mmCIF file of C-alpha atoms and ligand atoms in Angstrom:
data_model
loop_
_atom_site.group_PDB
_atom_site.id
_atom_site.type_symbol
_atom_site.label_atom_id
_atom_site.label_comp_id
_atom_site.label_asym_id
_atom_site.label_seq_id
_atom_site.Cartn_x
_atom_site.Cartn_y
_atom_site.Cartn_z
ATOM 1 C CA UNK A 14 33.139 -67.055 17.977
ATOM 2 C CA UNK A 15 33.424 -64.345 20.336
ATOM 3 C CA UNK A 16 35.702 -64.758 23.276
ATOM 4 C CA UNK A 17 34.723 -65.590 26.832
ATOM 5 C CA UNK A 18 35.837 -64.829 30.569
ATOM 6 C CA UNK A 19 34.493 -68.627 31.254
ATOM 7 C CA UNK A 20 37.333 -70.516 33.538
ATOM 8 C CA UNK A 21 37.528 -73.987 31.865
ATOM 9 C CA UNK A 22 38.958 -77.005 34.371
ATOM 10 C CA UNK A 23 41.014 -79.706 32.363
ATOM 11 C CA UNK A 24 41.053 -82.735 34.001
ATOM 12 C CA UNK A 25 44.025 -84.922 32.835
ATOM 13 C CA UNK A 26 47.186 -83.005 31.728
ATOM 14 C CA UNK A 27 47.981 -85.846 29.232
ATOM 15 C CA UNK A 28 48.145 -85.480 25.399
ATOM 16 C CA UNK A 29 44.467 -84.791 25.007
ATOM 17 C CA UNK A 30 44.237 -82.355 27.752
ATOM 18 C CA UNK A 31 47.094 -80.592 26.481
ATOM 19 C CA UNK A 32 45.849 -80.051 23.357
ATOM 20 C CA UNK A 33 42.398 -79.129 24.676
ATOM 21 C CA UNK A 34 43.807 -76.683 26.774
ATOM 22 C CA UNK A 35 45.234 -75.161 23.969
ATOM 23 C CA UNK A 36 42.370 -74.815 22.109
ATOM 24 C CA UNK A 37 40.166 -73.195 24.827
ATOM 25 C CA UNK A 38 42.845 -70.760 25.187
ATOM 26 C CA UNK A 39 42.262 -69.504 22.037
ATOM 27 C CA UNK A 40 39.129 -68.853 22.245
ATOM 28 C CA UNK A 41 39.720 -66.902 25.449
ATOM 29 C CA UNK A 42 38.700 -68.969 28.016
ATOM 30 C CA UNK A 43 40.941 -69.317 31.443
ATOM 31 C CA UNK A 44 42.555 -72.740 31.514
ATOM 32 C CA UNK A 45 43.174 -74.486 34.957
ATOM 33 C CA UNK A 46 44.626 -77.996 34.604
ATOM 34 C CA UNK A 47 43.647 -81.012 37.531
ATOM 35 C CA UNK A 48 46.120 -83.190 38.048
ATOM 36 C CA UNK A 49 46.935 -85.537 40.980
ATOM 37 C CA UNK A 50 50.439 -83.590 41.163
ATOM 38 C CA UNK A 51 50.596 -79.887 39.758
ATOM 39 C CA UNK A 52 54.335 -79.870 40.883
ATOM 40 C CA UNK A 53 55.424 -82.941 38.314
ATOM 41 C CA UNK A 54 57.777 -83.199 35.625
ATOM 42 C CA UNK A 55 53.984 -83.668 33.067
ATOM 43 C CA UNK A 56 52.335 -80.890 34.886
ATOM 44 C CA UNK A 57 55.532 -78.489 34.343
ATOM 45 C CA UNK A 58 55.419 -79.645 30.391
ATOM 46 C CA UNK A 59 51.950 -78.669 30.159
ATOM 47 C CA UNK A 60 52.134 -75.185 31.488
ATOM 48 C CA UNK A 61 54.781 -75.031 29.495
ATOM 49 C CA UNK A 62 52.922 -75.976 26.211
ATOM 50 C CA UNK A 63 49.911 -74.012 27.762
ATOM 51 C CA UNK A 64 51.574 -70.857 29.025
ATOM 52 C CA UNK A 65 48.202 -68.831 30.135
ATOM 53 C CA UNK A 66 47.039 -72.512 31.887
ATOM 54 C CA UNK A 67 47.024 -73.199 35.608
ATOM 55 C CA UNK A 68 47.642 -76.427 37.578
ATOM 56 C CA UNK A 69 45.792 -78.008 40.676
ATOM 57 C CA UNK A 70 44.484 -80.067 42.790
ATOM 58 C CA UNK A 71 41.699 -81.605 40.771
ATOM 59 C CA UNK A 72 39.165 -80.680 43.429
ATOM 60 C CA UNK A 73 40.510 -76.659 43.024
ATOM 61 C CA UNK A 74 40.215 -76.585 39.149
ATOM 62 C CA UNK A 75 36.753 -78.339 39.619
ATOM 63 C CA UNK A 76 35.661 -75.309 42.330
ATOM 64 C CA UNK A 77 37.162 -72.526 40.228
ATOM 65 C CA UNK A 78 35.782 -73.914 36.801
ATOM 66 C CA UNK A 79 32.055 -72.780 34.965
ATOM 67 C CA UNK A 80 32.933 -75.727 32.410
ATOM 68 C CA UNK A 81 34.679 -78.979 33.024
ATOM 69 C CA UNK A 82 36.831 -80.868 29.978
ATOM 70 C CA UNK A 83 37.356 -84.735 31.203
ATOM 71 C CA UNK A 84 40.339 -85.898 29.984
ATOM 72 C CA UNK A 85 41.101 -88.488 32.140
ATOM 73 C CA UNK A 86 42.532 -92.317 31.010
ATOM 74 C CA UNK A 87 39.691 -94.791 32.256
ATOM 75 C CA UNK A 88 41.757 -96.433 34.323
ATOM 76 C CA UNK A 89 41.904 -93.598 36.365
ATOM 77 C CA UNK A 90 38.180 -92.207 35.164
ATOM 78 C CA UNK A 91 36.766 -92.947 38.340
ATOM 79 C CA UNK A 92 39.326 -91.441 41.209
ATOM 80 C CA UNK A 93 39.546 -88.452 39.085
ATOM 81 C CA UNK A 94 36.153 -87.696 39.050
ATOM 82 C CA UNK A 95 35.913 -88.268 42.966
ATOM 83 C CA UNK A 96 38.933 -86.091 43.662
ATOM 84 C CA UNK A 97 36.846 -83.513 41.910
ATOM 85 C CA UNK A 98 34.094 -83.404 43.914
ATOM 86 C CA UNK A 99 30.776 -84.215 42.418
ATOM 87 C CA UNK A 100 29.207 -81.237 44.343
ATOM 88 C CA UNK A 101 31.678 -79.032 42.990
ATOM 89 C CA UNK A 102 30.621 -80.139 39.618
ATOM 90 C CA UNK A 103 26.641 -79.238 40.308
ATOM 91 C CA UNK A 104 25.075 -77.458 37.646
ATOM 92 C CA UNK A 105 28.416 -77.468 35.499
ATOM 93 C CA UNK A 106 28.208 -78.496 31.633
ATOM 94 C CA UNK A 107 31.337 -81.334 31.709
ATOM 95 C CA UNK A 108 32.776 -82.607 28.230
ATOM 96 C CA UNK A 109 33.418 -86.247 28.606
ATOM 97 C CA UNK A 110 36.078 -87.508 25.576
ATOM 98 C CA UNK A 111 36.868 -90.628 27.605
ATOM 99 C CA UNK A 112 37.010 -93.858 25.806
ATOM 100 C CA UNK A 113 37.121 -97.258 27.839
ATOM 101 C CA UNK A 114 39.683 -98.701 26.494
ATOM 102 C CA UNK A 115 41.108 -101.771 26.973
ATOM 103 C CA UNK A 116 44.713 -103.536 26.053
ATOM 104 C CA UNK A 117 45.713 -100.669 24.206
ATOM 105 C CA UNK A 118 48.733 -101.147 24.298
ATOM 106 C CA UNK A 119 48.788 -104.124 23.055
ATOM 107 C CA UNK A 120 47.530 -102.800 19.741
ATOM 108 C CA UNK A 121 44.603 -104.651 20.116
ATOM 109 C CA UNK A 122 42.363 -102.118 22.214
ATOM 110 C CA UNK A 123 38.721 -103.227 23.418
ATOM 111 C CA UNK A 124 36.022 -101.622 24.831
ATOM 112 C CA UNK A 125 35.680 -102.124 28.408
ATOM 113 C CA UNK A 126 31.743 -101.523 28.223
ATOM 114 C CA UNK A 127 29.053 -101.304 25.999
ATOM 115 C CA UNK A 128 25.708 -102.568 24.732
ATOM 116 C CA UNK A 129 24.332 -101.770 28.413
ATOM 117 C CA UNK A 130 26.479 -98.774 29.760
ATOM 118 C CA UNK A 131 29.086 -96.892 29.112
ATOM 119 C CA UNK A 132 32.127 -94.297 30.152
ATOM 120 C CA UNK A 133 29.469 -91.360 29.374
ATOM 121 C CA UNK A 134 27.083 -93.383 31.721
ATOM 122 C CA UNK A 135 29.575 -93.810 34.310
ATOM 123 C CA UNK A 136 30.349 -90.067 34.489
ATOM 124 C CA UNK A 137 26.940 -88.878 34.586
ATOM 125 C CA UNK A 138 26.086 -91.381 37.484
ATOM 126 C CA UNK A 139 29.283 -90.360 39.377
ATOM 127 C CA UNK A 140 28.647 -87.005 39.108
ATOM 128 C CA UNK A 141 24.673 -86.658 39.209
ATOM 129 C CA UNK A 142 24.023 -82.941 39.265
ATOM 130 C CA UNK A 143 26.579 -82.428 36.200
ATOM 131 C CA UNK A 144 25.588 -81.765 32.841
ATOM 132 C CA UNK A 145 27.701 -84.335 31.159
ATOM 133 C CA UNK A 146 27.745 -84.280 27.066
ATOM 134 C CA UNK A 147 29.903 -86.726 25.350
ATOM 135 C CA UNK A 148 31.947 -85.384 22.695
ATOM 136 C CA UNK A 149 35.502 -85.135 20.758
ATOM 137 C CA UNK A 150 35.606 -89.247 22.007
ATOM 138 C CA UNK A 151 35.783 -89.973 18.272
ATOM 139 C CA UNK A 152 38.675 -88.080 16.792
ATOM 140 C CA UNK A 153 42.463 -88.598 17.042
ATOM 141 C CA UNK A 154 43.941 -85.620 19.520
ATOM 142 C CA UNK A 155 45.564 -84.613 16.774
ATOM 143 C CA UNK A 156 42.633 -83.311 15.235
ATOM 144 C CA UNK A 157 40.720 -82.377 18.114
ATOM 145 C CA UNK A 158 40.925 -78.944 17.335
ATOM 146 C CA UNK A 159 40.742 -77.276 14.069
ATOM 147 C CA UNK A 160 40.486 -80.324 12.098
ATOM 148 C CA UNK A 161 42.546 -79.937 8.641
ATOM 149 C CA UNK A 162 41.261 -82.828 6.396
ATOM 150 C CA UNK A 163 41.642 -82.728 2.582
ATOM 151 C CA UNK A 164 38.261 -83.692 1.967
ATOM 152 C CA UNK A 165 36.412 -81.112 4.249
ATOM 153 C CA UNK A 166 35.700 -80.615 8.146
ATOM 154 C CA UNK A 167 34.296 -83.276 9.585
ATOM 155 C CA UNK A 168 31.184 -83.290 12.294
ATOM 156 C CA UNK A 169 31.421 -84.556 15.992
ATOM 157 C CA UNK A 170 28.776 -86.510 17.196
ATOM 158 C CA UNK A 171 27.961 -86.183 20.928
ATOM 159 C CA UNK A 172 25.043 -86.812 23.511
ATOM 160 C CA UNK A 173 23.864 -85.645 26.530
ATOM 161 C CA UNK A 174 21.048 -85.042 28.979
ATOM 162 C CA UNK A 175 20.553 -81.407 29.024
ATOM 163 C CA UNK A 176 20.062 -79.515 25.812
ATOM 164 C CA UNK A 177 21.387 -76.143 26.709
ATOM 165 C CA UNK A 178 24.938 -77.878 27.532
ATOM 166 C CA UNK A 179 24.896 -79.540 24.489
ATOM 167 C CA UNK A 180 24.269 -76.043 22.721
ATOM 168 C CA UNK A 181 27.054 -75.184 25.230
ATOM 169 C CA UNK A 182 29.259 -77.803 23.311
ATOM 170 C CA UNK A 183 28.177 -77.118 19.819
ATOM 171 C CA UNK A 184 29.329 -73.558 19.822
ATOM 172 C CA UNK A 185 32.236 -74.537 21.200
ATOM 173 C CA UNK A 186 32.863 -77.192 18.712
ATOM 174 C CA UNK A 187 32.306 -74.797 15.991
ATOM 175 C CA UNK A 188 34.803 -72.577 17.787
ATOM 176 C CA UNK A 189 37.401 -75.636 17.229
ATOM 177 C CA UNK A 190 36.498 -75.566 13.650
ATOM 178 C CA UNK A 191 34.203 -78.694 13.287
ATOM 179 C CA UNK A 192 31.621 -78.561 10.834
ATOM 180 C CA UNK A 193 28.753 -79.411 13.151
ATOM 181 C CA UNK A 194 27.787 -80.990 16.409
ATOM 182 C CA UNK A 195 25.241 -84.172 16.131
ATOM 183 C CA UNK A 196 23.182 -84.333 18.819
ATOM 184 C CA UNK A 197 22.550 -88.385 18.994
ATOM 185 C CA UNK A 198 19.964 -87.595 21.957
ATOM 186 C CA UNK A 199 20.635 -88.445 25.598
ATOM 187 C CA UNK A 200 23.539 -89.717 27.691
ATOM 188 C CA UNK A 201 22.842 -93.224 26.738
ATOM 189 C CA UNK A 202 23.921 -92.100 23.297
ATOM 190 C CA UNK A 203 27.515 -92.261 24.268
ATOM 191 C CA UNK A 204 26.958 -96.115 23.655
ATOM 192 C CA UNK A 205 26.807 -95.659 20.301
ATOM 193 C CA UNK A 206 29.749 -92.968 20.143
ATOM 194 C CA UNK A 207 32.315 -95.141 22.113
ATOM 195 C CA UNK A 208 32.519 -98.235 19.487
ATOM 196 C CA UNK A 209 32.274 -95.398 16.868
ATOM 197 C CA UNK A 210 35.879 -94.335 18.472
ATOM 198 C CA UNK A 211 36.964 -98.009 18.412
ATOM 199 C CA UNK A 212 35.758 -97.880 14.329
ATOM 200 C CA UNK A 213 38.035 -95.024 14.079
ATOM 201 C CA UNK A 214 40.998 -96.721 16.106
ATOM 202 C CA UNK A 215 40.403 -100.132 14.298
ATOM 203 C CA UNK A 216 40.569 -98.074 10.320
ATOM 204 C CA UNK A 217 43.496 -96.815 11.510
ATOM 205 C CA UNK A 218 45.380 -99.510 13.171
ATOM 206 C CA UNK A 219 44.706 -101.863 9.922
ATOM 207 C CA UNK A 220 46.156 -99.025 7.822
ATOM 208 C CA UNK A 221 48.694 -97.511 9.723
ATOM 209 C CA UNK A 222 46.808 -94.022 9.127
ATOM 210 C CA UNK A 223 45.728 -91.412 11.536
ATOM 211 C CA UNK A 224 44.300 -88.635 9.630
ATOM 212 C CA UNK A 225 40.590 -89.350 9.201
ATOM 213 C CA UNK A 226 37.437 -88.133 10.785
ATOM 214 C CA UNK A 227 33.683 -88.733 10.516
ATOM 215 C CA UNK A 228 31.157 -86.262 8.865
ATOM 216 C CA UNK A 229 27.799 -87.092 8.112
ATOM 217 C CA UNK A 230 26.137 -86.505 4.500
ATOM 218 C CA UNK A 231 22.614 -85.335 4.100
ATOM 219 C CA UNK A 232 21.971 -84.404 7.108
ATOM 220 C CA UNK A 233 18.362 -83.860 8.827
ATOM 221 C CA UNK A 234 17.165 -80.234 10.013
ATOM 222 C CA UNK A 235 14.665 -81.589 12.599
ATOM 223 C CA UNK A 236 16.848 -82.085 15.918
ATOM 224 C CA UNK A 237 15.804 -85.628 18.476
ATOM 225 C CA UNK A 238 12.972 -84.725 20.779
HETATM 226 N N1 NAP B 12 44.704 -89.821 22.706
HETATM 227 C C1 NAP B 12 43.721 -89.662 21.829
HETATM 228 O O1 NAP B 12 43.940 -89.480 20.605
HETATM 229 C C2 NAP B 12 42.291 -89.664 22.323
HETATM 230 C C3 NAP B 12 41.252 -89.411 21.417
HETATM 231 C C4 NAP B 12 39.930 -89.399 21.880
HETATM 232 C C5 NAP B 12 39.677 -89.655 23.229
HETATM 233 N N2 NAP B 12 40.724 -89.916 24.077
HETATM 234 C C6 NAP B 12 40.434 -90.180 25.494
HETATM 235 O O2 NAP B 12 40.924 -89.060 26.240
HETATM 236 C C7 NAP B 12 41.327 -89.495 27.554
HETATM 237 C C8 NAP B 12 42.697 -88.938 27.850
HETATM 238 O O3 NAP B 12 43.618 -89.439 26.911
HETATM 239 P P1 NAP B 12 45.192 -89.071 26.990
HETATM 240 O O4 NAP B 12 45.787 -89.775 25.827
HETATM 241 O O5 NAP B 12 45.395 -87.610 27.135
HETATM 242 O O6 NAP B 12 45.585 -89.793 28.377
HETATM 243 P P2 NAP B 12 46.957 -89.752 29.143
HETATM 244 O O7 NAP B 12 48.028 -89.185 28.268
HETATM 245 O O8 NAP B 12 47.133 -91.107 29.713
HETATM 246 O O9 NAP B 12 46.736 -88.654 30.280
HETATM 247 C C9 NAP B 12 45.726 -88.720 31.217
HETATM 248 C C10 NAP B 12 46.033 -87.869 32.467
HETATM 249 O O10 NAP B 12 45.122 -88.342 33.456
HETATM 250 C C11 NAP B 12 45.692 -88.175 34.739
HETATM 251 N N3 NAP B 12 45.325 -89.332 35.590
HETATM 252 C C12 NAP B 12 44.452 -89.295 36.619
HETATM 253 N N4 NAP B 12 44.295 -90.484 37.184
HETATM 254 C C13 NAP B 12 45.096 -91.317 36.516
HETATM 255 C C14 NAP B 12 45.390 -92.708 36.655
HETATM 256 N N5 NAP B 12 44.811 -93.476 37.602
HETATM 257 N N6 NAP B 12 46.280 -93.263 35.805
HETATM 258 C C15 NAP B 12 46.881 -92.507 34.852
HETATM 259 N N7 NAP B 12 46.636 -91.179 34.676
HETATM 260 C C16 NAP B 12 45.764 -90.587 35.515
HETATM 261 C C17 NAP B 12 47.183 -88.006 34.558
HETATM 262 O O11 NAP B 12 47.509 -86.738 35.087
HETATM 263 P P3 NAP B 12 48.048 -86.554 36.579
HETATM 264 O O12 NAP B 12 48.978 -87.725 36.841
HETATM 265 O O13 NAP B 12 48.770 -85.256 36.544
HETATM 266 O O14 NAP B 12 46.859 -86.571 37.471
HETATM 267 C C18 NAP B 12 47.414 -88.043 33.059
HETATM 268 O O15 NAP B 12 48.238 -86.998 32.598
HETATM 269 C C19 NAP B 12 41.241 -91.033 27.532
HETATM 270 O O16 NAP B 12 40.089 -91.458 28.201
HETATM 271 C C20 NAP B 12 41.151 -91.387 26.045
HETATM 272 O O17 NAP B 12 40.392 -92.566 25.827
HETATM 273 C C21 NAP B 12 42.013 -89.930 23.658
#
């Protein structure tokens, strides 16, 4: 993939955000972290991990960004997203990972939403003029980026409203080494790819294992309408 002068906003500086950072790094993008506190102990850790990364406000890295990573807990999904700024988000492709989880700690996680709405929902309605796409919800961190499975490279499924973002998010996707992108359709997509992150947490949790991903065999070559 050929590198990019794109400024990417991270919005969470927590393990995924971290990682995700890292990853658009290498492919040459500008990294600016939002965080509620860019002078914390966390948001000193991830510069450090992320040495060509930023930190600020989350309404700054929103203004400065051309593409916006969510990486926010969903606790805090909401008051991230408004510290941002929807206007500041206008027009801007924005990769929603967030799961809404539940009791995770408890090690038995649930899904705050589904059948009706969901955290990919909830983003797009908070931040209207966005191009949300869902994506990278379904995959440990660990193998967010440049997925190393002995079997093969797995695909990502995501879904959004606008198909040049999510062509936006495929190539990036192939720059992180996934297989393919599979476009489920639009935003209300993402309530099939949340449980399918709860199916990934719930194989893993019974089997104490946290090295799988999803691909998809025999896959179409007509794309959804
Ligand atoms: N961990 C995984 O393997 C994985 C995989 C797929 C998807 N996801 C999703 O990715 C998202 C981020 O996960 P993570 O594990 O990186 O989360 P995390 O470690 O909890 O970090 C999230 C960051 O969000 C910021 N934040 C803003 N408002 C907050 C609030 N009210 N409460 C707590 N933190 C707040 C914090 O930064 P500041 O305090 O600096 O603002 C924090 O560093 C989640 O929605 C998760 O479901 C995670």
């Amino acid at each position: 993939m050929q590198t990019t002068s794109k400024t990417v906003a991270v919005l969470g500086n927590g393990m995924v955000g971290v990682t995700i950072a890292k990853g658009f790094a290498s492919l040459g993008y500008q990294v600016i972290f939002g965080t509620r506190n860019p002078d914390s102990d966390k948001s000193r850790e991830a510069l450090a991990a992320v040495p060509a990364a930023r930190a600020s406000s989350y309404d700054y890295a929103a203004r400065a960004a051309d593409l916006v990573f969510v990486a926010l807990p969903w606790a805090g999904l909401q008051e991230g997203l408004e510290l941002a700024g929807p206007a500041n988000l206008a027009g801007k492709t924005v990769i929603d990972a967030v799961n809404p989880l539940l009791d995770f700690e408890t090690g038995s996680p649930r899904l705050a939403v589904g059948f009706s709405d969901s955290a990919g929902e909830l983003v797009q309605r908070l931040l209207p003029q966005a191009r949300v796409v869902k994506a990278l919800n379904s995959i440990t961190v660990g193998h967010m980026i440049q997925p190393k499975l002995p079997d093969g490279q797995p695909d990502m499924f995501i879904a959004g409203n606008d198909k040049e973002a999510k062509q936006e998010v495929a190539a990036i996707l192939k720059g992180f080494g996934w297989r393919s992108a599979i476009d489920m359709g639009d935003i209300t997509a993402s309530r099939l790819l949340e449980p399918l992150a709860m199916l990934w947490i719930s194989y893993a949790i019974q089997r104490q294992h946290w090295t799988h991903g999803f691909s998809l065999l025999g896959q179409a070559t007509a794309q959804p309408a």
